[in-house]
Amino acid sequence: MNEHGNYDLQRHGQIMLISIEGAWNVPAFEHYECDLRSLAEEMFSAGPWGLIMDARRWELSTPDVLPMVSRLSAWLDQRRLKGSALITKGDFLSESVARETIFGRDRQAPVRLVQSAQDATEFLASCGLKIPESLIQSIRAFEAAAERDA
């Protein structure tokens, strides 16, 4: 089966920046999960870290991906994750799916749904994480792409 869904993972100090887009299936999620776990292990070994996921161009996923997302979220909590911010379009469906999977019931690290990169960085700063300038620049590029697609 071909992968459906795209992502970009970047490290900026102790902040992981993820952009996801398209409609996801299991093969795409498995590839993403492998890359994310590798980067998370690297960051975990360097100390507490945070995550910003830009999901404004995400078109949801097949139902069989949802338990995989929940499992990965729980795994991340065990890797010194201090906080996660999920940037959404603010639509009911994607936020509902996020609440069921990414938030889960037993999350240890705080998670916040936000609608702007500024809200995401402010949340992670409130978790005690340093926000590097390179992160701000990358977020601006993601926002410009999201605006072009809107």
GROMACS .gro file of C-alpha atoms in nm:
model
  150
    1MET     CA    1   0.000   0.000   0.000
    2ASN     CA    2   0.129   0.348  -0.086
    3GLU     CA    3   0.186   0.609   0.181
    4HIS     CA    4  -0.067   0.891   0.204
    5GLY     CA    5   0.026   1.192   0.414
    6ASN     CA    6   0.334   1.410   0.444
    7TYR     CA    7   0.535   1.544   0.733
    8ASP     CA    8   0.838   1.751   0.819
    9LEU     CA    9   1.032   1.704   1.146
   10GLN     CA   10   1.278   1.967   1.266
   11ARG     CA   11   1.479   2.011   1.582
   12HIS     CA   12   1.535   2.359   1.723
   13GLY     CA   13   1.727   2.328   2.047
   14GLN     CA   14   1.500   2.130   2.276
   15ILE     CA   15   1.186   2.194   2.070
   16MET     CA   16   1.067   1.953   1.800
   17LEU     CA   17   0.867   2.122   1.525
   18ILE     CA   18   0.642   1.897   1.319
   19SER     CA   19   0.429   1.987   1.021
   20ILE     CA   20   0.175   1.730   0.899
   21GLU     CA   21  -0.044   1.752   0.592
   22GLY     CA   22  -0.274   1.547   0.378
   23ALA     CA   23  -0.488   1.245   0.458
   24TRP     CA   24  -0.289   0.979   0.646
   25ASN     CA   25  -0.288   0.602   0.624
   26VAL     CA   26  -0.102   0.333   0.821
   27PRO     CA   27   0.212   0.313   0.600
   28ALA     CA   28   0.260   0.692   0.619
   29PHE     CA   29   0.211   0.689   0.996
   30GLU     CA   30   0.458   0.400   1.042
   31HIS     CA   31   0.725   0.592   0.849
   32TYR     CA   32   0.651   0.909   1.047
   33GLU     CA   33   0.656   0.722   1.378
   34CYS     CA   34   0.998   0.571   1.304
   35ASP     CA   35   1.147   0.913   1.221
   36LEU     CA   36   0.978   1.082   1.518
   37ARG     CA   37   1.094   0.816   1.766
   38SER     CA   38   1.452   0.850   1.642
   39LEU     CA   39   1.451   1.228   1.686
   40ALA     CA   40   1.269   1.205   2.022
   41GLU     CA   41   1.532   0.964   2.158
   42GLU     CA   42   1.803   1.209   2.055
   43MET     CA   43   1.623   1.497   2.227
   44PHE     CA   44   1.537   1.291   2.537
   45SER     CA   45   1.903   1.216   2.594
   46ALA     CA   46   1.979   1.591   2.593
   47GLY     CA   47   1.717   1.677   2.859
   48PRO     CA   48   1.354   1.792   2.883
   49TRP     CA   49   1.202   1.897   2.554
   50GLY     CA   50   0.882   2.022   2.393
   51LEU     CA   51   0.685   1.964   2.077
   52ILE     CA   52   0.488   2.189   1.841
   53MET     CA   53   0.278   2.020   1.576
   54ASP     CA   54   0.135   2.231   1.296
   55ALA     CA   55  -0.172   2.037   1.181
   56ARG     CA   56  -0.345   2.313   0.985
   57ARG     CA   57  -0.297   2.124   0.657
   58TRP     CA   58  -0.380   1.781   0.802
   59GLU     CA   59  -0.680   1.613   0.641
   60LEU     CA   60  -0.730   1.350   0.915
   61SER     CA   61  -0.647   0.981   0.877
   62THR     CA   62  -0.794   0.638   0.829
   63PRO     CA   63  -0.951   0.496   1.148
   64ASP     CA   64  -0.677   0.232   1.189
   65VAL     CA   65  -0.419   0.508   1.247
   66LEU     CA   66  -0.594   0.650   1.555
   67PRO     CA   67  -0.483   0.385   1.808
   68MET     CA   68  -0.130   0.419   1.674
   69VAL     CA   69  -0.138   0.792   1.748
   70SER     CA   70  -0.255   0.727   2.104
   71ARG     CA   71   0.023   0.472   2.159
   72LEU     CA   72   0.289   0.710   2.025
   73SER     CA   73   0.160   0.994   2.243
   74ALA     CA   74   0.194   0.777   2.554
   75TRP     CA   75   0.546   0.674   2.450
   76LEU     CA   76   0.648   1.040   2.408
   77ASP     CA   77   0.534   1.117   2.763
   78GLN     CA   78   0.788   0.865   2.890
   79ARG     CA   79   1.071   1.055   2.717
   80ARG     CA   80   1.091   1.370   2.934
   81LEU     CA   81   0.843   1.561   2.716
   82LYS     CA   82   0.752   1.879   2.907
   83GLY     CA   83   0.467   1.996   2.685
   84SER     CA   84   0.303   1.972   2.342
   85ALA     CA   85   0.116   2.235   2.143
   86LEU     CA   86  -0.104   2.135   1.852
   87ILE     CA   87  -0.183   2.413   1.604
   88THR     CA   88  -0.516   2.342   1.432
   89LYS     CA   89  -0.748   2.514   1.187
   90GLY     CA   90  -0.999   2.537   1.470
   91ASP     CA   91  -1.250   2.306   1.302
   92PHE     CA   92  -1.462   2.074   1.512
   93LEU     CA   93  -1.364   1.746   1.343
   94SER     CA   94  -0.984   1.775   1.361
   95GLU     CA   95  -1.000   1.906   1.718
   96SER     CA   96  -1.229   1.619   1.819
   97VAL     CA   97  -0.990   1.362   1.671
   98ALA     CA   98  -0.699   1.531   1.848
   99ARG     CA   99  -0.881   1.516   2.180
  100GLU     CA  100  -0.948   1.143   2.134
  101THR     CA  101  -0.595   1.047   2.027
  102ILE     CA  102  -0.321   1.297   2.105
  103PHE     CA  103  -0.464   1.408   2.438
  104GLY     CA  104  -0.565   1.065   2.559
  105ARG     CA  105  -0.681   1.009   2.913
  106ASP     CA  106  -0.351   0.947   3.089
  107ARG     CA  107  -0.115   1.204   2.940
  108GLN     CA  108   0.161   1.305   3.175
  109ALA     CA  109   0.293   1.604   2.983
  110PRO     CA  110   0.054   1.896   2.930
  111VAL     CA  111  -0.099   1.929   2.583
  112ARG     CA  112  -0.269   2.238   2.445
  113LEU     CA  113  -0.475   2.297   2.132
  114VAL     CA  114  -0.390   2.637   1.985
  115GLN     CA  115  -0.468   2.825   1.667
  116SER     CA  116  -0.145   3.020   1.623
  117ALA     CA  117   0.226   2.967   1.641
  118GLN     CA  118   0.253   3.250   1.893
  119ASP     CA  119   0.015   3.066   2.127
  120ALA     CA  120   0.220   2.746   2.080
  121THR     CA  121   0.552   2.910   2.165
  122GLU     CA  122   0.403   3.097   2.461
  123PHE     CA  123   0.263   2.770   2.597
  124LEU     CA  124   0.598   2.590   2.569
  125ALA     CA  125   0.776   2.887   2.727
  126SER     CA  126   0.529   2.861   3.018
  127CYS     CA  127   0.642   2.497   3.051
  128GLY     CA  128   0.996   2.625   3.111
  129LEU     CA  129   1.135   2.563   2.762
  130LYS     CA  130   1.363   2.803   2.573
  131ILE     CA  131   1.224   2.916   2.235
  132PRO     CA  132   1.513   2.955   1.986
  133GLU     CA  133   1.500   3.212   1.707
  134SER     CA  134   1.544   2.935   1.447
  135LEU     CA  135   1.213   2.789   1.565
  136ILE     CA  136   1.034   3.122   1.517
  137GLN     CA  137   1.173   3.148   1.163
  138SER     CA  138   1.062   2.794   1.072
  139ILE     CA  139   0.715   2.854   1.213
  140ARG     CA  140   0.684   3.169   1.002
  141ALA     CA  141   0.765   2.961   0.693
  142PHE     CA  142   0.498   2.703   0.788
  143GLU     CA  143   0.246   2.983   0.844
  144ALA     CA  144   0.322   3.140   0.509
  145ALA     CA  145   0.261   2.801   0.342
  146ALA     CA  146  -0.065   2.755   0.535
  147GLU     CA  147  -0.185   3.100   0.426
  148ARG     CA  148  -0.104   3.022   0.062
  149ASP     CA  149  -0.308   2.702   0.085
  150ALA     CA  150  -0.604   2.867   0.260
   0.00000   0.00000   0.00000
